[in-house]
PDB file of C-alpha atoms (C1' of nucleotides) in Angstrom:
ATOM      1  CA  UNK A   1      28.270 -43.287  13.247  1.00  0.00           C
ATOM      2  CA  UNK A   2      30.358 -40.225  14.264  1.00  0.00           C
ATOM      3  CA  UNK A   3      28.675 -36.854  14.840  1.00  0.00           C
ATOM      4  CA  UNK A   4      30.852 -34.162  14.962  1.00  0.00           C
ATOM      5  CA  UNK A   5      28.474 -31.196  16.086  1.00  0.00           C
ATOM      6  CA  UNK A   6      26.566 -31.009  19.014  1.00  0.00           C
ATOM      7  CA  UNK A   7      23.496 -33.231  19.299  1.00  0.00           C
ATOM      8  CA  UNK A   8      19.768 -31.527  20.897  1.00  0.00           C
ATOM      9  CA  UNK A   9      16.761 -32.865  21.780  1.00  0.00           C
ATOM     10  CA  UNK A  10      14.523 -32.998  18.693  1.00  0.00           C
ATOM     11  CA  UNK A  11      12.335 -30.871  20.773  1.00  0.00           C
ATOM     12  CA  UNK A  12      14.625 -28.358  21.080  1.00  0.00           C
ATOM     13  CA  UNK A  13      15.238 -28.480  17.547  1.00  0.00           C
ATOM     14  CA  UNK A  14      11.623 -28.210  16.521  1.00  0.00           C
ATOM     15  CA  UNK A  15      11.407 -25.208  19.168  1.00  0.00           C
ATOM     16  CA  UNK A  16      14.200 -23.353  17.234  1.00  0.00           C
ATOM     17  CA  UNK A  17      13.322 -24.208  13.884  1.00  0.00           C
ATOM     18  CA  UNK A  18       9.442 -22.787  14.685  1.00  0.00           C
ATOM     19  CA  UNK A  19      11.129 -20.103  16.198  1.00  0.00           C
ATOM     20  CA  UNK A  20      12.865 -19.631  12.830  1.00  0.00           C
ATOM     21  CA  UNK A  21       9.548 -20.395  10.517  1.00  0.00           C
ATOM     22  CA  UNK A  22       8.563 -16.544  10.601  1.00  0.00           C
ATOM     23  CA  UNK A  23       8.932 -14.467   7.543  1.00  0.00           C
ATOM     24  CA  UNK A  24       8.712 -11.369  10.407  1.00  0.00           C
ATOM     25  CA  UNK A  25      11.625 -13.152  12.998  1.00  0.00           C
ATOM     26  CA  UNK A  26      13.937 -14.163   9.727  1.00  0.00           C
ATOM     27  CA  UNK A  27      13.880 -10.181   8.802  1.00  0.00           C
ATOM     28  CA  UNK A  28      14.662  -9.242  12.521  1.00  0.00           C
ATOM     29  CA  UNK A  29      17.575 -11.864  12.561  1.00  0.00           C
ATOM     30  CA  UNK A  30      19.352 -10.065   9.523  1.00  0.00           C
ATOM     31  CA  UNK A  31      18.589  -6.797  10.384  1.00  0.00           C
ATOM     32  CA  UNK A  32      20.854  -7.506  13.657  1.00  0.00           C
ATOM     33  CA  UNK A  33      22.846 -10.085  12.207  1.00  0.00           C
ATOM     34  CA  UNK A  34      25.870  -6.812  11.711  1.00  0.00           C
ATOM     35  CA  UNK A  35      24.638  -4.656  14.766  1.00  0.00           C
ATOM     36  CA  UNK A  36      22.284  -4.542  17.571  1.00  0.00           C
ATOM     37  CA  UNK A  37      19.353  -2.251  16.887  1.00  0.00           C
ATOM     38  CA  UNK A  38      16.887  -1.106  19.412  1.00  0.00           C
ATOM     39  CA  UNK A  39      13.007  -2.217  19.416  1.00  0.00           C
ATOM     40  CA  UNK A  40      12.142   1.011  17.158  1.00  0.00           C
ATOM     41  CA  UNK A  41      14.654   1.103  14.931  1.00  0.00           C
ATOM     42  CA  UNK A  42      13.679  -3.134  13.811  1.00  0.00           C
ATOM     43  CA  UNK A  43       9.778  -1.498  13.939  1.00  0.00           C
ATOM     44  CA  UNK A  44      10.242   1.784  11.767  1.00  0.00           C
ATOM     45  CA  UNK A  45      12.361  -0.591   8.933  1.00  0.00           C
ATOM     46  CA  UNK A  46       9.989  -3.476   8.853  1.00  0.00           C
ATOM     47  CA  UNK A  47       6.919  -1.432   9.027  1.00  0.00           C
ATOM     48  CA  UNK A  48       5.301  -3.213  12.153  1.00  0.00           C
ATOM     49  CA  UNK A  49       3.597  -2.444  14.984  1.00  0.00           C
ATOM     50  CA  UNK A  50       5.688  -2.044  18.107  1.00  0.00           C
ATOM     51  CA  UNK A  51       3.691  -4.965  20.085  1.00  0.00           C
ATOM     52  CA  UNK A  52       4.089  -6.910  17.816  1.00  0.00           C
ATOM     53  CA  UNK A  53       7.648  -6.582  17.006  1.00  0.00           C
ATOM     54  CA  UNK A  54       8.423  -6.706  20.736  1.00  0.00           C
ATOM     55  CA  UNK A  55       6.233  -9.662  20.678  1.00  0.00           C
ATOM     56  CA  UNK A  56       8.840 -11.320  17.988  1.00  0.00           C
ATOM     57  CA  UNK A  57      11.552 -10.533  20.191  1.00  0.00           C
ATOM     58  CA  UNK A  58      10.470 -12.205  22.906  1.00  0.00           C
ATOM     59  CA  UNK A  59      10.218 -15.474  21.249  1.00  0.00           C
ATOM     60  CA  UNK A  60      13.388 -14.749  19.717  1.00  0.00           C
ATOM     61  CA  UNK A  61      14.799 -14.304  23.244  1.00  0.00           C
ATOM     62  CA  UNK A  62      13.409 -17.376  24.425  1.00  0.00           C
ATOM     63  CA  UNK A  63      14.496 -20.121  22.178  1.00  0.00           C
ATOM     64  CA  UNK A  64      18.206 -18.245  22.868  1.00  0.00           C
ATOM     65  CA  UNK A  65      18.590 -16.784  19.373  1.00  0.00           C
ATOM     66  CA  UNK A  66      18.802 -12.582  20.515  1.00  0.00           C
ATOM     67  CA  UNK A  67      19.725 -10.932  23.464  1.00  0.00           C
ATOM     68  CA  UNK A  68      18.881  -7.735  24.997  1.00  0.00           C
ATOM     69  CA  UNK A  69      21.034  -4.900  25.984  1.00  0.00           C
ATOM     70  CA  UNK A  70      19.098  -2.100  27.573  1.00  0.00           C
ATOM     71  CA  UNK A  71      20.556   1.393  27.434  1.00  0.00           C
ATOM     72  CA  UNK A  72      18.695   4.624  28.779  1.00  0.00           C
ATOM     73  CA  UNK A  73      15.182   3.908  27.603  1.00  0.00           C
ATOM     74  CA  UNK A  74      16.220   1.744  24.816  1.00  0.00           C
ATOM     75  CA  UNK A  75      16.718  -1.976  24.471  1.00  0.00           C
ATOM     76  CA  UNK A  76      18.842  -3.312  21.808  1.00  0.00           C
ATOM     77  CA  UNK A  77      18.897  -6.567  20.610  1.00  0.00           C
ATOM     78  CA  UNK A  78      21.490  -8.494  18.810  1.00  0.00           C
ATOM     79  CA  UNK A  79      22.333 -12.284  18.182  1.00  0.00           C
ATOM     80  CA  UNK A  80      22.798 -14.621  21.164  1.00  0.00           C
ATOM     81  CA  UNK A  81      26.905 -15.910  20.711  1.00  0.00           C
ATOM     82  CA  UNK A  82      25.386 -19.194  22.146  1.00  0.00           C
ATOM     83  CA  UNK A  83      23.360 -19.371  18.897  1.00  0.00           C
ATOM     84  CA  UNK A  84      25.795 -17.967  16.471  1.00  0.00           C
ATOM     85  CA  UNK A  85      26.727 -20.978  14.721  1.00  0.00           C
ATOM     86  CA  UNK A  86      23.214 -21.757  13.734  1.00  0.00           C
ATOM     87  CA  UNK A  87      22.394 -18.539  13.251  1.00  0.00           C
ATOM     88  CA  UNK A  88      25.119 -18.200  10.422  1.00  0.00           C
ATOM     89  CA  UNK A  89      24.593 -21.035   8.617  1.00  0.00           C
ATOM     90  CA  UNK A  90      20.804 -19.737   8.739  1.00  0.00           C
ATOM     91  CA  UNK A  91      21.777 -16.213   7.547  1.00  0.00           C
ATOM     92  CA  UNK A  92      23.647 -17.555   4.859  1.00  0.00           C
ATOM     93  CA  UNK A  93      20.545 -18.234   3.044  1.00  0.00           C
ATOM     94  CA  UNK A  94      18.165 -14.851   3.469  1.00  0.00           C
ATOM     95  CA  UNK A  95      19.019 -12.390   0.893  1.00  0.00           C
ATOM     96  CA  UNK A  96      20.828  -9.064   2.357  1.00  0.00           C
ATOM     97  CA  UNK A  97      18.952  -6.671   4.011  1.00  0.00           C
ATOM     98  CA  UNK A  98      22.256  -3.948   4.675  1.00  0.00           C
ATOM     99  CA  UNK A  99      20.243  -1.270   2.526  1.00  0.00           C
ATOM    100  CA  UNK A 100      17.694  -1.119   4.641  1.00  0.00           C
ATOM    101  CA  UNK A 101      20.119  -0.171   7.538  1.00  0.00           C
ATOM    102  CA  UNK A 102      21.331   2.595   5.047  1.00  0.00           C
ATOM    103  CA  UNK A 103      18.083   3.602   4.125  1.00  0.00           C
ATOM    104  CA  UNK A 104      17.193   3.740   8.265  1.00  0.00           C
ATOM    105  CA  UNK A 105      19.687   6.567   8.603  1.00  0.00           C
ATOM    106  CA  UNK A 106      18.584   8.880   5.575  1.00  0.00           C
ATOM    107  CA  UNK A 107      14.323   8.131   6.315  1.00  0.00           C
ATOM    108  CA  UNK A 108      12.791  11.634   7.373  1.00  0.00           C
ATOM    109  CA  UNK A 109      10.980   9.969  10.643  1.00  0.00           C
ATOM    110  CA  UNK A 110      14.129   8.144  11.461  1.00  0.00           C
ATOM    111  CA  UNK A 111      14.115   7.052  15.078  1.00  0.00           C
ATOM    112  CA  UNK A 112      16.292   9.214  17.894  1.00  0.00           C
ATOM    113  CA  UNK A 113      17.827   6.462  19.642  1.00  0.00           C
ATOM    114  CA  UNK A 114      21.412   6.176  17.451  1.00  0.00           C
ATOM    115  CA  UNK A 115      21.419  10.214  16.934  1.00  0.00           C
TER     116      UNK A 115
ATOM    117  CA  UNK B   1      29.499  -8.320   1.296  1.00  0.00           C
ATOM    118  CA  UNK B   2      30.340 -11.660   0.196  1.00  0.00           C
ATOM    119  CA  UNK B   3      27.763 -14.580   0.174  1.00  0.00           C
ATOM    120  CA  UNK B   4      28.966 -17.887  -1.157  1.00  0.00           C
ATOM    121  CA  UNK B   5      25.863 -19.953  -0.704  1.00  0.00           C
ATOM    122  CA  UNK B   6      22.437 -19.722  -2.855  1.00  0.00           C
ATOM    123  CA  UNK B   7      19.618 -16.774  -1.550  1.00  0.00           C
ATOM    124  CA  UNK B   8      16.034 -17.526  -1.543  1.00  0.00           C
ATOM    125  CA  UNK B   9      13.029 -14.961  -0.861  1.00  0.00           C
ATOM    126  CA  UNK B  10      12.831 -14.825   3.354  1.00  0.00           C
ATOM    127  CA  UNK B  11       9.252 -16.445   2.266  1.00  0.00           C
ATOM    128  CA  UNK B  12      10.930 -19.320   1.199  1.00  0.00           C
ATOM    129  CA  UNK B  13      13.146 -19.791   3.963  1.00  0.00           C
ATOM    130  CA  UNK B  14      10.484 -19.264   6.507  1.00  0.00           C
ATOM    131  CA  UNK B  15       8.123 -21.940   4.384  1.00  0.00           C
ATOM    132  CA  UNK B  16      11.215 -24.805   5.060  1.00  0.00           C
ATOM    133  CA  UNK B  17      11.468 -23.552   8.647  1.00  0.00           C
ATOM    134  CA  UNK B  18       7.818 -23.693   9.470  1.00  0.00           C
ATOM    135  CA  UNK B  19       7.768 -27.185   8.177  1.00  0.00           C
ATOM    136  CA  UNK B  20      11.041 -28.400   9.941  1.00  0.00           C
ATOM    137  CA  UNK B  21       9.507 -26.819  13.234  1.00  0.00           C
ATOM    138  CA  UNK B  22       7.699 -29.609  14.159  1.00  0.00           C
ATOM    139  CA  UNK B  23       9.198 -32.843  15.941  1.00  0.00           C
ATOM    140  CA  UNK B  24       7.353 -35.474  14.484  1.00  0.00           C
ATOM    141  CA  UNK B  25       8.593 -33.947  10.936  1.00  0.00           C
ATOM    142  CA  UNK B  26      11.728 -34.050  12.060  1.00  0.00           C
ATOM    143  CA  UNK B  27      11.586 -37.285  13.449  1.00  0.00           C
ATOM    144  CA  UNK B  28      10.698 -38.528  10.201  1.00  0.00           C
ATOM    145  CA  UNK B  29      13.450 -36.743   8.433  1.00  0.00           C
ATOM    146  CA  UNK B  30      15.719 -38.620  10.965  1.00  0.00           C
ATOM    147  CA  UNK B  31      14.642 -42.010  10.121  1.00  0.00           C
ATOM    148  CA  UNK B  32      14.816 -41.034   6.608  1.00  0.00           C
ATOM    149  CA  UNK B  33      17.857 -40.042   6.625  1.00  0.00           C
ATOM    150  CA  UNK B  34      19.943 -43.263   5.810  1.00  0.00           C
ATOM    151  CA  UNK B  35      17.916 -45.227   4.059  1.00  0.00           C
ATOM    152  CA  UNK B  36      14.055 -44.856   2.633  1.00  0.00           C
ATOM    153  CA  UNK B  37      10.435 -46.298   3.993  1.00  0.00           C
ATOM    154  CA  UNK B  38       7.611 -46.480   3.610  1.00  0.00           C
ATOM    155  CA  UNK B  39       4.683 -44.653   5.654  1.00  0.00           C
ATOM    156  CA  UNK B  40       4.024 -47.652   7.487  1.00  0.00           C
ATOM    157  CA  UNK B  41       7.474 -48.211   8.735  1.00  0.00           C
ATOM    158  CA  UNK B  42       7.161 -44.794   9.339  1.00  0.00           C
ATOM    159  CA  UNK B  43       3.832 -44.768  11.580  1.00  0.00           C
ATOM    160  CA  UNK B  44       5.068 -48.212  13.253  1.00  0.00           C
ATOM    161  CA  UNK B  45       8.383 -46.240  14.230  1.00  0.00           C
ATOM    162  CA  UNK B  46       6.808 -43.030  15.855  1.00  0.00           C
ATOM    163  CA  UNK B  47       3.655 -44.727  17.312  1.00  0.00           C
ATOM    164  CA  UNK B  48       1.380 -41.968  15.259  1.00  0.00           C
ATOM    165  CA  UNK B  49      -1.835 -42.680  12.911  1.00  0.00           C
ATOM    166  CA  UNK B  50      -1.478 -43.439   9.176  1.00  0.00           C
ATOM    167  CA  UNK B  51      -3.351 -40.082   8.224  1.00  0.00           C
ATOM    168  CA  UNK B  52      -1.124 -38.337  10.663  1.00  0.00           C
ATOM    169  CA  UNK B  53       1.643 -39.367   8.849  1.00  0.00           C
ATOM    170  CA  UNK B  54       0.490 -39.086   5.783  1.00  0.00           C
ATOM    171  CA  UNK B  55      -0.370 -35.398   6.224  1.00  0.00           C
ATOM    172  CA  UNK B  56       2.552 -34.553   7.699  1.00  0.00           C
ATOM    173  CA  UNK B  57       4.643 -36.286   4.839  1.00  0.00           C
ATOM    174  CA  UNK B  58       2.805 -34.323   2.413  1.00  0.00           C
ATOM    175  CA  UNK B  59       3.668 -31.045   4.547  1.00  0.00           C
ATOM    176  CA  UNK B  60       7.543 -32.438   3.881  1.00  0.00           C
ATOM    177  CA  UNK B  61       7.153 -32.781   0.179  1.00  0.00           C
ATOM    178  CA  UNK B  62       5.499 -29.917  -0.279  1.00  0.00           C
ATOM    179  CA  UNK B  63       8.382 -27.924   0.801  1.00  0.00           C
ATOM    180  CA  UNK B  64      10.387 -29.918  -0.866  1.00  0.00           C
ATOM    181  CA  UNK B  65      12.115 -31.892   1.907  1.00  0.00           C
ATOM    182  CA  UNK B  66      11.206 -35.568   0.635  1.00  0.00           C
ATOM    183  CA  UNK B  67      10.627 -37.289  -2.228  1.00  0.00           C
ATOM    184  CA  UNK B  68       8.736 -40.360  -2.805  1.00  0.00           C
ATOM    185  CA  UNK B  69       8.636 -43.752  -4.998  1.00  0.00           C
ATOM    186  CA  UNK B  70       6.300 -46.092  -5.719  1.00  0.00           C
ATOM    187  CA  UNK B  71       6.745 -50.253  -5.454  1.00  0.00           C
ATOM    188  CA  UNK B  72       3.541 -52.446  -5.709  1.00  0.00           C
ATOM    189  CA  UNK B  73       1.128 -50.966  -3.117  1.00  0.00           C
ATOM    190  CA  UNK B  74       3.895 -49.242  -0.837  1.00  0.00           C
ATOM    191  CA  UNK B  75       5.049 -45.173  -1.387  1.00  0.00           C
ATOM    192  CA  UNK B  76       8.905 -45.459  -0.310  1.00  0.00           C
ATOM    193  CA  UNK B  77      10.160 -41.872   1.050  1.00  0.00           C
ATOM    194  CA  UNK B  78      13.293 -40.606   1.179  1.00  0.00           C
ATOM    195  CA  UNK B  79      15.347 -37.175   1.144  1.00  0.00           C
ATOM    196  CA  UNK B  80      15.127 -35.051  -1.914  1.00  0.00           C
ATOM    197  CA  UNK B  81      18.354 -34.738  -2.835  1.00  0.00           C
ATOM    198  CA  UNK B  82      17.895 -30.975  -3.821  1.00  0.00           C
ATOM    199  CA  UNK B  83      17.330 -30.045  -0.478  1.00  0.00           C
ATOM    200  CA  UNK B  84      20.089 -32.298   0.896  1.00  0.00           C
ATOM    201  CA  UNK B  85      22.745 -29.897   1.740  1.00  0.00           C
ATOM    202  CA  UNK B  86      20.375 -28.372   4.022  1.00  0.00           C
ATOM    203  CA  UNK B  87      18.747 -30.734   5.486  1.00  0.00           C
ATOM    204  CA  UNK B  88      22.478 -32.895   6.110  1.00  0.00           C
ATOM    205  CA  UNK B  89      22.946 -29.249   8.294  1.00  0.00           C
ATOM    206  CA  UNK B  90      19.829 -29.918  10.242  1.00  0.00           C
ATOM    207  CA  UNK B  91      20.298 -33.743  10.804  1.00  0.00           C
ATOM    208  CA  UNK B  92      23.917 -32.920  12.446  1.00  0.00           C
ATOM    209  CA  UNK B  93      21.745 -31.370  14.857  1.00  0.00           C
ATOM    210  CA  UNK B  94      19.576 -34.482  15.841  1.00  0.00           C
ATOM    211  CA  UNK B  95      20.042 -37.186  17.481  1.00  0.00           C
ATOM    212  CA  UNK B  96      20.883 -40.623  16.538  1.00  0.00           C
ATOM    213  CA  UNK B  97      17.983 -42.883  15.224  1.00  0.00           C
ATOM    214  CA  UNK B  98      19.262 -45.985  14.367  1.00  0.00           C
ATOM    215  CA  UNK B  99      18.462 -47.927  17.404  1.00  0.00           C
ATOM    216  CA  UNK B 100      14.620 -47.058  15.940  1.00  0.00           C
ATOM    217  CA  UNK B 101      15.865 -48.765  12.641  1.00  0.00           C
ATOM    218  CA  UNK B 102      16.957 -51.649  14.320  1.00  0.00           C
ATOM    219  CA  UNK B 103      13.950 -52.175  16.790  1.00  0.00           C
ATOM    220  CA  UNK B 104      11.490 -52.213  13.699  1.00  0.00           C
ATOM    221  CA  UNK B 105      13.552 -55.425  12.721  1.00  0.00           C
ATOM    222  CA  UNK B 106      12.670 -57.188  15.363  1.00  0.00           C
ATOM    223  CA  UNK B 107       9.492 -56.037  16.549  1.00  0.00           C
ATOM    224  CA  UNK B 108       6.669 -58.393  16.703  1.00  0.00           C
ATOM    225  CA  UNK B 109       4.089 -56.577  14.317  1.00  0.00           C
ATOM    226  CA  UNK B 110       6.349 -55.658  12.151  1.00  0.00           C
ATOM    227  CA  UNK B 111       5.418 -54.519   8.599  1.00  0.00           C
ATOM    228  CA  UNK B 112       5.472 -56.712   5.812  1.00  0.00           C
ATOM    229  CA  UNK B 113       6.480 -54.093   3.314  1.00  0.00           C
ATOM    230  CA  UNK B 114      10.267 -55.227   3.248  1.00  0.00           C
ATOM    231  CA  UNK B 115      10.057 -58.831   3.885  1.00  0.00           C
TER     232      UNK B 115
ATOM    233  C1'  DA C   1     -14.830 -58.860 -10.129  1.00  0.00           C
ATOM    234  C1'  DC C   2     -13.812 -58.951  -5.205  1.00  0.00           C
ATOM    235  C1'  DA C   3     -11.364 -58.672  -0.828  1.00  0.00           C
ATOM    236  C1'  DG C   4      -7.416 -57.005   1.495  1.00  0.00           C
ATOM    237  C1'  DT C   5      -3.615 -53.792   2.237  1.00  0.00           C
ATOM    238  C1'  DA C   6      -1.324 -49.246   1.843  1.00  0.00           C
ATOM    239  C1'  DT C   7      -1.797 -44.594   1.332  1.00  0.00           C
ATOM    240  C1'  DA C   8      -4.162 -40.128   0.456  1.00  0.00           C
ATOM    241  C1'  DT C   9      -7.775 -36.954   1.155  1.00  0.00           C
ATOM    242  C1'  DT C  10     -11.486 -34.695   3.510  1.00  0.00           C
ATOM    243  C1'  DA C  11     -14.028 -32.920   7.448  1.00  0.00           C
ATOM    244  C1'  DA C  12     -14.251 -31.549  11.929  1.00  0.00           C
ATOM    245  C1'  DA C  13     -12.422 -30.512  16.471  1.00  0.00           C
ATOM    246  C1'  DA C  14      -8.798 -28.921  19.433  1.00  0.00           C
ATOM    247  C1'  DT C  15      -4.910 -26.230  19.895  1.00  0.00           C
ATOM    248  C1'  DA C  16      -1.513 -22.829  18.651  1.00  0.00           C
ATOM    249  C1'  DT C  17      -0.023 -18.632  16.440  1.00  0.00           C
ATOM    250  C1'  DA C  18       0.026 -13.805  14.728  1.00  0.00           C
ATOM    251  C1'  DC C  19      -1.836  -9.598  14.986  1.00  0.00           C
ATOM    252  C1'  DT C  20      -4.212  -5.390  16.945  1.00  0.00           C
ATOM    253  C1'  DA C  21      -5.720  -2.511  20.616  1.00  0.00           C
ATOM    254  C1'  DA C  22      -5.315  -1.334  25.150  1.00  0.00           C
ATOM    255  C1'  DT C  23      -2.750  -1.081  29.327  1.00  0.00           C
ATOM    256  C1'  DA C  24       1.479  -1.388  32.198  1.00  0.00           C
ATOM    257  C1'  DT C  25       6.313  -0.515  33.209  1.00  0.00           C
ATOM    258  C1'  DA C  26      10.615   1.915  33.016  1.00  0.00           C
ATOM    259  C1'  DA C  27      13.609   5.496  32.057  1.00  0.00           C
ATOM    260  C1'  DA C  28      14.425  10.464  30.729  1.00  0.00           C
ATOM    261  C1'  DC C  29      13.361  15.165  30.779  1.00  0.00           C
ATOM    262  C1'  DT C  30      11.206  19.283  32.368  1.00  0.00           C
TER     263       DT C  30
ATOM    264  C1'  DA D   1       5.709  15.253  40.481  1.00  0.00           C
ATOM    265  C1'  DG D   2       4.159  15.121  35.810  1.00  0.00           C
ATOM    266  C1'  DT D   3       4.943  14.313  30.894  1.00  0.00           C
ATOM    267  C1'  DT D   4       7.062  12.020  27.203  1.00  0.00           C
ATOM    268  C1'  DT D   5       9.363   8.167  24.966  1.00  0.00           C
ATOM    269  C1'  DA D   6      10.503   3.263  24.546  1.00  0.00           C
ATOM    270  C1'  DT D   7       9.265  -1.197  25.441  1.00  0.00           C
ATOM    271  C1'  DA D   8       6.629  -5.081  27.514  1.00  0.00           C
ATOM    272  C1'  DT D   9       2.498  -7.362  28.664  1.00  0.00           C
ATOM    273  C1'  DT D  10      -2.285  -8.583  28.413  1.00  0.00           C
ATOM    274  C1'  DA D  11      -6.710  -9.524  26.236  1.00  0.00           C
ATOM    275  C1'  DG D  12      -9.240 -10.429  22.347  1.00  0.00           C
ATOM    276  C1'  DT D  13      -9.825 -11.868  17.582  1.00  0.00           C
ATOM    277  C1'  DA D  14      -8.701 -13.971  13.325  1.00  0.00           C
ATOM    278  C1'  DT D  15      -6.151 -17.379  11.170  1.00  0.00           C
ATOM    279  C1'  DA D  16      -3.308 -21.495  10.848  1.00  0.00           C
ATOM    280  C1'  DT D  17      -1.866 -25.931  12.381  1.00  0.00           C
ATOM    281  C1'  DT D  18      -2.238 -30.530  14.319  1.00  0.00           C
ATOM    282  C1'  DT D  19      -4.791 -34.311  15.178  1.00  0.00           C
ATOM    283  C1'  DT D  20      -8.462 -37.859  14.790  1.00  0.00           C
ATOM    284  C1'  DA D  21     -12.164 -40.098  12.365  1.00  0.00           C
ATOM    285  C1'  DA D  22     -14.176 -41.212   8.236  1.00  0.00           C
ATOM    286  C1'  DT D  23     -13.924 -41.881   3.413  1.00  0.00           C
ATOM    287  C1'  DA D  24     -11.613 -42.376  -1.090  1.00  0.00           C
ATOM    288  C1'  DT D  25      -8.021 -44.111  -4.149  1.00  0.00           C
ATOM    289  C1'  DA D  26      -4.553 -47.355  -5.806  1.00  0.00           C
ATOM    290  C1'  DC D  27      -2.470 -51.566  -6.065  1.00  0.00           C
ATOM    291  C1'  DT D  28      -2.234 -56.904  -5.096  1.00  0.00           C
ATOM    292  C1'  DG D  29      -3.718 -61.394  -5.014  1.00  0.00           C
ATOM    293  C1'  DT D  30      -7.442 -64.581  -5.461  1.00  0.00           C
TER     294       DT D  30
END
DNA sequence: ACAGTATATTAAAATATACTAATATAAACT
DNA sequence: AGTTTATATTAGTATATTTTAATATACTGT
């Protein structure tokens, strides 16, 4: 049997794929599947609190799907290149989200952090 | 933006996820993968309890993962073939199972469902 | 009909997860 | 230095999931 892609532990498979088994973590992966966005900006479009969107992240971060970029008192997040492959084939499937990133830039209580 | 592959609801995607983030599920989906069994190959192969497996198989179906078929007093399970461009995607991933397959052969209480 | 085998379902316990509220840290601005 | 803004972390609670044990269902063979 030839396998062509590379092969992971099933438990590091079943650590990704919980990862990934989060209505909440699937919106935050297409949100910055185009460009990073900082914690508020991810908080203000999908309406949730800041600990807990921060607490998202963090489990993002650690199964290796985001990464963090931190600039003045923000921290942006975007997708982990390392990932990227999975990530793709996993963003193929979620609906588009790009007019909420339009909408972001037009909402009255728009976060500071891009202006 | 151009999507060539089928969108589901983020719901949707996140139900599959959740139940492919678990190794034993996976696991299963593994041995499944190449030809079918039944839960008692099934519970032989991964050392876990028949309810265990059971529920867990139902978790798989549910989502619509497996499928399964009925011969005399065994329920054979195998990939539903809806879901198999997907879940070929996530088996690429895993590793090899076959040496499983063969052990089962050979083992000394081996199941009597394919004698 | 009855006993045996395979599987599903239910109940209960243990563990894990998601969320909120509160607090801590870090940078920027005055 | 003190205040504000952005984010992380911690603690607590509610909910969900996984597992085991016990019971129920379905089929087979006698």
């Amino acid at each position: 049997m030839i396998r062509s892609e590379p092969q992971y532990p099933i438990s590091r498979i079943a650590e990704i794929f919980k990862v990934l088994g989060d209505q909440n973590r699937l919106h935050i992966l297409s949100l910055i599947s185009n460009q990073e966005l900082c914690v508020c900006e991810i908080t203000s479009i999908i309406g949730m609190s800041q600990s807990n969107a921060s607490q998202h992240l963090a489990k993002l971060r650690s199964a290796g799907l985001v990464k963090e970029r931190r600039s003045a008192q923000w921290i942006y997040y975007s997708l982990n290149q390392e990932a990227l492959p999975l990530i793709k084939e996993v963003l193929k499937m979620l609906p588009d989200v790009s007019h909420e990133l339009e909408r972001l830039k037009t909402q009255p209580d728009r976060p500071k952090c891009d202006t």
